[in-house]
Amino acid sequence: MTTSGPLLVTSAANVQLKELKRLAQDSTAYRKQSRIWLEGDHLCRAAVERGVQPELMVFCESAWSQTGHAWSGHGGKQLIVSDALWPGLSALESPARMGFVIAMPAQPVLQKDKPTVVLDGLQDPGNVGSILRSAAAFGFQQVIALKGTAALWSAKVLRAGMGAHFGLQLHEGMLAADVGVLDIPLIATSSHHGEFLHEARLPTPCAWLLGHEGQGVSAALAALATHSVRIAQPGGEESLNVASAAAICMHASATFKSSGA
Amino acid sequence: MTTSGPLLVTSAANVQLKELKRLAQDSTAYRKQSRIWLEGDHLCRAAVERGVQPELMVFCESAWSQTGHAWSGHGGKQLIVSDALWPGLSALESPARMGFVIAMPAQPVLQKDKPTVVLDGLQDPGNVGSILRSAAAFGFQQVIALKGTAALWSAKVLRAGMGAHFGLQLHEGMLAADVGVLDIPLIATSSHHGEFLHEARLPTPCAWLLGHEGQGVSAALAALATHSVRIAQPGGEESLNVASAAAICMHASATFKSSGA
């Protein structure tokens, strides 16, 4: 009888490690592999709390000996990577010492009348992750990412999202035309058109249309907008970060609803 | 008579290049060198528009031949770096092809009654830069960064700030006790204490106290707060990004003022 403990990888040529590295470092590899790399205990715990089961738990050797026992009981195979090889695995600026591989969630069904955020070509992973957090906080559980937007399940967007992914219905690779099927008001933000956000009677539910950091919302998406609002910027500078603008808009919707009853 | 064109650096051992590299890559080197590296034409134009004169304009060789002429007339010496050496200069993920070295601005005098933002140990350069943009947009021109906060004039904070730096009075390396001299209400945000922001009668002018991404405001700073508010998060998740929370708070102040007259 043999006791099969977790596999310890000590060779950079290990096939499983190479696949894992691709998954962790190539921001769109999850689409080919149909599985996702969650790096760090905060994200892994957020996934577990939402009922997600890991396919594989991966630890660096020293983390395994210190904290591995805390993760036993979550199912899934385990893989230990030597401390020497570990730093080559992550694509993050401050790599974590453990992670999960989980199966790609099933594509959700688009709901026509749910509060929605549409991401049109947003490229900065930190901004995208931050917007997902705001969406989860303010009850915009449906997120539609048009082609050209940062890959939602990439390691960097996941880290910035801090677990928000698991409370949202995420639609990737969509076209502007897909947004047209929504049966709710579509609100675009502008720096110089439309009512001021804080004076506007905001429709509920609605979809917020958020555009590329530099170029804004594309013409195709803008043509679908039913409302346009702008954020007052009395300081004289007109250059809010898109994630900041998104947070202000979603907060306004969420609190308008609760005070407008 | 000699015509002295700009110097072309082709050796990695060049002393001026090595100093420049330190300035660009070490986030606190500007404090030792008393000069700042501005990378990219957007930032450099923002500085010029605010009347900042470059000490040195630096171009990669190909950028110089294409766009160097557009920068003539802004004064300052010029330095050209060979295309081969250029990629080693920047610390940014997507390096620009030109930059300025400017003198460190004089330390401004702390104003007791100006709308203020206090940054207490915020470490993510992207968040700090984003908050500076919001501060400029919403009229919070005085920013106090306590020790432990990301270096405000580092290349990453500058990039994320998109030029906002030049419209603000920035105070670095301060202590919580320094905040105590402010003669305006100090408002802390909390996830579970205080009035809801959208229902609060916000004092104007005020200072917003913003804490570390994970740990929040320190006990020493929290003890100085005169008000506490929280942001309603009806989506059920309680984890806004700090720059998003900051934007929501400053926007609320800015629009409360304009509607409360």
XYZ file of C-alpha atoms in Angstrom:
522
model
C 0.000 0.000 0.000
C 1.263 3.447 -0.870
C 0.317 6.815 0.588
C 0.199 9.286 -2.280
C 1.187 12.674 -0.857
C 1.104 15.774 -3.052
C 3.529 15.905 -5.950
C 6.619 18.098 -5.442
C 7.836 19.721 -8.642
C 11.551 20.494 -8.725
C 12.162 20.669 -12.476
C 11.353 23.649 -14.670
C 10.744 21.155 -17.475
C 7.780 19.599 -15.663
C 4.870 19.631 -18.102
C 2.248 20.453 -15.503
C 4.307 23.393 -14.239
C 4.763 24.713 -17.763
C 1.026 24.641 -18.402
C 0.390 26.331 -15.084
C 2.920 29.029 -15.892
C 1.172 29.712 -19.177
C -2.146 29.946 -17.343
C -0.709 32.355 -14.753
C 1.214 34.575 -17.149
C -0.724 34.696 -20.410
C -3.762 36.840 -19.680
C -6.002 34.972 -22.129
C -4.705 31.414 -21.656
C -7.746 30.590 -19.527
C -9.888 30.710 -22.638
C -7.839 27.957 -24.275
C -7.386 25.865 -21.138
C -10.953 26.404 -19.849
C -9.591 26.811 -16.366
C -8.550 29.778 -14.257
C -5.574 30.580 -12.049
C -6.487 32.213 -8.727
C -3.399 33.553 -7.013
C -3.218 34.291 -3.304
C -5.156 33.224 -0.258
C -7.575 36.168 -0.308
C -8.896 35.236 -3.746
C -8.917 31.525 -2.989
C -10.912 32.089 0.184
C -13.368 34.329 -1.659
C -13.900 31.548 -4.194
C -14.386 28.885 -1.523
C -16.889 31.097 0.305
C -18.949 31.242 -2.879
C -18.893 27.452 -3.159
C -16.191 27.203 -5.831
C -14.161 23.997 -5.566
C -10.533 23.973 -6.704
C -9.426 21.471 -9.329
C -5.891 21.883 -8.110
C -4.308 23.620 -5.106
C -0.772 24.835 -5.735
C 1.690 25.867 -3.031
C 5.301 26.897 -2.933
C 7.163 24.428 -0.779
C 7.641 26.670 2.257
C 4.021 27.889 2.168
C 2.863 24.281 2.019
C 4.738 23.352 5.172
C 3.443 26.481 6.977
C -0.149 26.817 5.840
C -0.991 23.833 3.663
C -2.884 22.119 6.468
C -5.311 25.054 6.639
C -6.456 24.278 3.108
C -6.965 20.558 3.532
C -10.602 19.606 3.273
C -11.286 21.837 0.270
C -10.881 18.938 -2.132
C -8.901 19.026 -5.342
C -5.461 17.655 -6.034
C -2.420 19.345 -4.566
C 0.796 20.362 -6.223
C 3.879 21.652 -4.440
C 6.445 23.706 -6.336
C 9.962 24.109 -5.005
C 10.771 27.561 -3.627
C 13.440 27.935 -6.312
C 10.949 27.475 -9.160
C 8.062 29.393 -7.594
C 9.069 32.984 -8.483
C 8.949 32.072 -12.179
C 5.296 31.101 -11.960
C 3.536 34.378 -11.194
C 2.933 37.351 -13.454
C 2.061 39.637 -10.552
C 4.295 42.346 -9.134
C 4.106 40.878 -5.655
C 3.518 37.158 -6.185
C 1.535 35.177 -3.656
C 2.725 31.853 -2.292
C -0.258 29.692 -3.164
C -3.085 29.515 -5.632
C -5.977 27.493 -7.007
C -6.763 26.247 -10.446
C -10.534 26.275 -10.888
C -12.759 25.279 -13.775
C -13.972 28.081 -16.028
C -17.493 29.010 -14.850
C -20.336 28.319 -17.264
C -21.270 31.339 -19.403
C -24.301 32.936 -17.709
C -27.478 33.844 -19.593
C -27.839 37.541 -20.388
C -30.663 39.102 -18.375
C -32.524 41.880 -20.183
C -33.593 43.845 -17.140
C -30.842 43.493 -14.552
C -28.649 46.381 -13.386
C -25.669 46.130 -15.724
C -22.240 47.580 -16.351
C -20.867 47.567 -19.879
C -17.090 47.756 -20.325
C -16.154 48.990 -23.780
C -12.471 48.488 -24.485
C -11.137 49.197 -20.978
C -7.574 47.984 -21.055
C -6.069 48.601 -17.649
C -6.478 45.466 -15.494
C -6.434 47.497 -12.289
C -9.285 49.697 -13.509
C -11.314 46.707 -14.663
C -10.844 44.872 -11.361
C -11.746 47.992 -9.402
C -14.947 48.413 -11.443
C -15.918 44.803 -10.750
C -15.569 45.522 -7.015
C -17.784 48.588 -7.307
C -20.310 46.647 -9.380
C -20.543 43.986 -6.669
C -20.776 46.622 -3.929
C -23.537 48.611 -5.626
C -25.672 45.772 -6.927
C -24.719 45.766 -10.606
C -24.304 42.017 -10.770
C -24.324 41.749 -14.552
C -21.149 42.848 -16.322
C -20.782 42.853 -20.102
C -17.223 43.182 -21.417
C -17.023 44.063 -25.104
C -14.167 42.775 -27.241
C -11.006 44.768 -26.607
C -11.549 44.917 -22.848
C -8.901 43.389 -20.550
C -9.470 39.660 -20.017
C -11.732 39.489 -16.947
C -10.324 36.240 -15.567
C -6.655 37.166 -16.040
C -4.462 37.139 -12.941
C -4.170 40.929 -12.794
C -7.887 41.640 -13.106
C -8.600 38.900 -10.575
C -6.164 40.405 -8.088
C -7.628 43.884 -8.487
C -11.142 42.423 -8.249
C -10.417 41.039 -4.768
C -13.035 38.291 -5.109
C -15.813 40.373 -6.676
C -15.767 38.044 -9.704
C -17.507 35.334 -7.729
C -20.554 37.471 -6.964
C -21.073 38.648 -10.550
C -22.408 37.306 -13.837
C -19.600 38.055 -16.276
C -20.086 38.135 -20.035
C -16.952 38.382 -22.144
C -16.177 38.938 -25.806
C -19.513 40.624 -26.524
C -20.287 43.113 -29.294
C -22.067 46.448 -29.046
C -25.027 44.835 -30.801
C -25.382 42.395 -27.903
C -25.933 45.344 -25.577
C -28.871 46.318 -27.769
C -30.916 43.416 -26.424
C -31.009 44.954 -22.937
C -34.462 46.236 -22.092
C -33.351 48.944 -19.639
C -32.081 52.523 -20.055
C -28.456 52.689 -21.195
C -26.592 55.624 -19.666
C -23.383 56.991 -21.137
C -21.108 59.337 -19.251
C -19.621 62.303 -21.013
C -17.255 65.039 -19.952
C -19.324 67.807 -21.545
C -22.806 66.576 -22.535
C -25.968 65.766 -20.657
C -27.398 66.460 -17.242
C -25.162 66.603 -14.217
C -25.201 63.222 -12.492
C -26.040 64.673 -9.085
C -29.078 66.480 -10.507
C -30.304 63.734 -12.805
C -33.348 61.573 -12.129
C -31.586 58.278 -12.632
C -33.624 55.421 -14.091
C -33.570 52.132 -12.188
C -32.578 49.531 -13.211
C -30.128 50.816 -15.781
C -26.917 49.936 -17.561
C -23.861 52.161 -17.265
C -21.737 52.342 -20.419
C -18.059 52.788 -19.607
C -15.501 53.480 -22.297
C -11.813 53.118 -23.002
C -9.502 55.124 -20.706
C -8.471 57.516 -23.458
C -11.063 57.312 -26.210
C -14.255 56.803 -24.227
C -17.242 54.819 -25.435
C -17.138 53.689 -29.091
C -19.512 55.274 -31.608
C -21.375 51.970 -32.023
C -22.105 51.754 -28.295
C -22.755 55.478 -27.867
C -25.447 55.214 -30.554
C -27.366 52.835 -28.282
C -27.316 55.133 -25.238
C -30.712 56.379 -24.111
C -29.351 58.850 -21.549
C -26.208 60.893 -21.154
C -24.918 62.365 -17.908
C -21.783 64.152 -16.826
C -19.963 64.336 -13.538
C -19.499 67.847 -12.185
C -15.786 68.591 -11.819
C -15.618 72.038 -10.250
C -11.884 71.723 -9.619
C -11.237 72.645 -13.209
C -9.477 69.451 -14.247
C -11.529 67.166 -16.462
C -9.823 63.864 -16.201
C -11.276 61.398 -13.759
C -9.912 57.894 -13.799
C -12.522 55.649 -15.443
C -12.822 53.381 -12.395
C -13.405 56.439 -10.199
C -16.041 57.747 -12.587
C -17.693 54.317 -12.664
C -17.803 54.152 -8.870
C -19.415 57.595 -8.645
C -22.074 56.640 -11.200
C -22.941 53.294 -9.639
C -23.052 54.790 -6.146
C -25.396 57.500 -7.452
C -27.687 54.839 -8.930
C -27.636 52.741 -5.791
C -28.419 55.636 -3.455
C -30.879 57.328 -5.811
C -32.886 54.130 -5.727
C -32.894 53.930 -1.958
C -33.805 57.604 -1.439
C -36.251 57.850 -4.346
C -38.866 55.472 -2.923
C 32.603 78.423 -33.839
C 30.892 75.133 -32.991
C 27.221 74.203 -33.129
C 26.493 72.132 -30.056
C 23.613 69.801 -30.906
C 22.097 67.556 -28.246
C 24.294 64.856 -26.783
C 23.667 61.307 -28.036
C 24.298 58.648 -25.394
C 25.288 55.258 -26.753
C 27.065 53.759 -23.726
C 25.339 52.191 -20.748
C 28.284 53.397 -18.659
C 27.439 57.053 -19.319
C 27.231 58.755 -15.928
C 24.330 61.008 -16.831
C 22.347 58.022 -18.111
C 23.014 56.067 -14.935
C 21.753 58.921 -12.761
C 18.687 59.275 -14.947
C 17.993 55.562 -14.689
C 18.134 55.772 -10.919
C 15.738 58.710 -10.995
C 13.328 56.850 -13.269
C 13.433 53.502 -11.504
C 13.929 54.180 -7.814
C 10.626 55.559 -6.573
C 12.217 57.804 -3.938
C 15.381 58.879 -5.787
C 13.803 62.272 -6.507
C 14.153 63.151 -2.850
C 17.918 62.674 -3.000
C 18.411 64.232 -6.420
C 15.892 67.077 -5.844
C 14.623 66.600 -9.372
C 11.807 64.629 -10.913
C 11.462 62.353 -13.942
C 8.335 62.973 -16.010
C 7.854 60.183 -18.520
C 5.727 60.523 -21.628
C 4.418 63.391 -23.695
C 1.072 63.643 -21.869
C 2.757 64.383 -18.535
C 5.352 66.670 -20.085
C 2.656 68.700 -21.838
C 0.650 68.934 -18.616
C 3.730 70.319 -16.876
C 4.463 72.825 -19.625
C 0.847 74.020 -19.576
C 1.263 74.807 -15.884
C 4.396 76.810 -16.585
C 6.911 74.164 -15.505
C 10.188 74.411 -17.405
C 12.257 71.267 -18.028
C 15.852 71.167 -16.835
C 16.500 68.425 -19.331
C 14.489 66.945 -22.192
C 15.305 63.305 -22.912
C 14.358 61.434 -26.071
C 15.039 58.016 -27.486
C 16.836 58.439 -30.768
C 13.945 57.542 -33.057
C 11.485 59.708 -31.101
C 13.899 62.604 -31.354
C 14.057 62.402 -35.126
C 10.250 62.126 -35.366
C 8.944 64.507 -32.733
C 11.901 66.312 -31.199
C 11.236 69.464 -33.217
C 7.794 69.789 -31.574
C 9.490 70.258 -28.210
C 12.028 72.844 -29.260
C 11.351 76.188 -27.682
C 10.599 74.756 -24.252
C 14.103 75.489 -23.033
C 16.285 73.094 -21.103
C 19.118 70.967 -22.340
C 18.438 67.973 -24.526
C 19.725 64.450 -24.251
C 19.243 61.719 -26.838
C 19.537 58.080 -25.810
C 20.132 55.387 -28.407
C 17.149 53.150 -29.119
C 19.161 50.180 -27.871
C 19.698 51.715 -24.410
C 16.272 53.314 -24.061
C 14.257 50.281 -22.832
C 16.555 49.986 -19.812
C 15.656 53.467 -18.636
C 11.975 53.209 -17.734
C 10.357 51.467 -14.779
C 6.911 51.589 -16.364
C 5.091 48.642 -17.896
C 4.658 50.471 -21.186
C 7.581 52.884 -21.383
C 7.193 56.175 -23.180
C 9.735 57.428 -25.721
C 10.555 60.787 -24.173
C 10.568 62.523 -20.845
C 11.543 65.614 -18.881
C 13.697 66.106 -15.855
C 12.259 68.976 -13.821
C 13.346 70.603 -10.592
C 11.594 69.437 -7.438
C 8.848 72.001 -6.695
C 9.231 74.068 -3.515
C 7.370 72.605 -0.523
C 4.083 74.508 -0.276
C 2.828 76.065 2.952
C 0.090 74.085 4.700
C -3.238 75.940 4.567
C -5.456 75.420 7.610
C -8.801 75.913 5.922
C -8.449 74.561 2.400
C -10.319 71.476 1.126
C -7.826 68.690 1.777
C -7.234 65.010 1.191
C -5.093 63.076 3.656
C -3.433 59.869 2.444
C -2.505 57.606 5.330
C -0.236 54.782 4.212
C -1.748 54.182 0.768
C 0.766 52.019 -1.020
C -0.562 51.296 -4.477
C 0.811 53.901 -6.915
C -2.175 53.491 -9.228
C -4.601 54.236 -6.398
C -2.599 57.239 -5.244
C -2.392 58.677 -8.757
C -6.096 58.127 -9.291
C -6.913 59.924 -6.035
C -4.771 62.891 -7.085
C -6.808 63.110 -10.310
C -10.055 63.082 -8.339
C -8.697 65.677 -5.926
C -7.875 68.008 -8.815
C -11.245 67.373 -10.449
C -13.260 68.024 -7.302
C -11.366 71.009 -5.934
C -9.355 69.371 -3.138
C -6.133 71.112 -4.085
C -4.274 70.362 -0.861
C -3.029 66.796 -0.453
C -1.224 65.589 2.666
C 0.604 62.274 2.341
C 1.599 60.727 5.655
C 4.773 58.670 5.973
C 4.275 55.206 4.525
C 2.293 56.457 1.532
C 3.622 55.766 -1.976
C 6.109 58.433 -3.100
C 3.951 61.052 -4.812
C 6.509 62.101 -7.418
C 7.546 58.557 -8.385
C 7.150 57.580 -12.040
C 4.206 55.258 -11.378
C 2.191 57.730 -9.307
C 2.953 60.441 -11.851
C 1.713 58.271 -14.709
C -1.490 57.379 -12.873
C -1.945 61.048 -11.918
C -2.038 62.089 -15.575
C -0.837 65.599 -14.812
C -2.993 66.277 -11.744
C 0.186 66.804 -9.707
C 0.737 70.197 -11.308
C -2.580 71.590 -10.133
C -2.173 70.482 -6.504
C -0.250 71.495 -3.399
C 1.416 68.273 -2.330
C 2.785 67.700 1.166
C 4.859 64.562 1.689
C 6.340 62.768 4.660
C 3.881 64.277 7.150
C 2.777 62.840 10.491
C -0.728 62.418 11.854
C 0.049 65.273 14.284
C 0.565 67.613 11.319
C -3.020 66.951 10.267
C -4.109 68.206 13.669
C -3.266 71.785 12.695
C -6.035 71.823 10.082
C -8.892 74.049 11.155
C -11.633 72.258 9.205
C -13.759 69.154 9.876
C -11.844 65.905 9.329
C -14.032 63.155 7.902
C -13.104 59.489 8.109
C -14.822 56.814 6.060
C -15.765 53.561 7.663
C -17.402 50.411 6.387
C -19.774 50.121 9.332
C -19.862 53.354 11.394
C -21.381 56.752 10.936
C -24.027 58.309 8.769
C -24.490 57.191 5.201
C -22.575 59.524 2.911
C -25.575 60.194 0.662
C -27.686 61.255 3.653
C -25.016 63.224 5.521
C -24.908 67.010 5.739
C -21.322 67.325 4.592
C -19.307 70.205 6.055
C -17.504 72.463 3.580
C -14.574 72.870 3.424
C -13.422 69.589 4.906
C -10.564 67.111 4.835
C -11.163 63.500 3.785
C -9.026 60.964 5.648
C -8.156 57.990 3.454
C -6.452 54.917 4.847
C -4.272 52.041 3.761
C -5.875 49.631 1.248
C -6.132 46.819 3.766
C -5.878 48.322 7.225
C -7.709 51.607 6.765
C -6.884 54.791 8.645
C -4.367 54.464 11.494
C -5.532 54.842 15.100
C -3.537 58.086 15.479
C -5.279 59.680 12.511
C -8.703 58.208 13.307
C -8.490 59.842 16.737
C -8.409 63.250 15.030
C -11.529 62.651 12.928
C -14.464 64.923 13.729
C -16.956 63.090 11.494
C -17.384 59.535 10.290
C -19.426 58.480 7.274
C -19.959 55.255 5.393
C -20.757 54.497 1.802
C -23.942 52.481 1.285
C -23.101 49.224 -0.465
C -26.435 47.527 -1.082
C -24.861 44.895 -3.354
C -23.743 43.004 -0.285
C -20.013 43.141 -0.911
C -18.106 45.515 1.348
C -14.873 46.083 -0.398
C -14.615 49.196 -2.494
C -11.240 50.064 -3.902
C -9.862 52.996 -1.875
C -9.519 55.242 -4.932
C -13.147 54.517 -5.844
C -14.280 55.302 -2.304
C -12.236 58.514 -2.356
C -13.789 59.601 -5.643
C -17.304 58.999 -4.306
C -16.579 61.030 -1.166
C -14.979 63.981 -2.943
C -17.731 64.070 -5.557
C -20.304 64.095 -2.768
C -18.540 67.049 -1.123
C -18.221 68.928 -4.386
C -21.859 68.503 -5.370
C -23.229 68.946 -1.849
C -21.585 72.343 -1.804
C -23.068 73.381 -5.130
C -26.579 72.168 -4.277
C -26.545 73.299 -0.656
C -26.330 77.036 -1.345
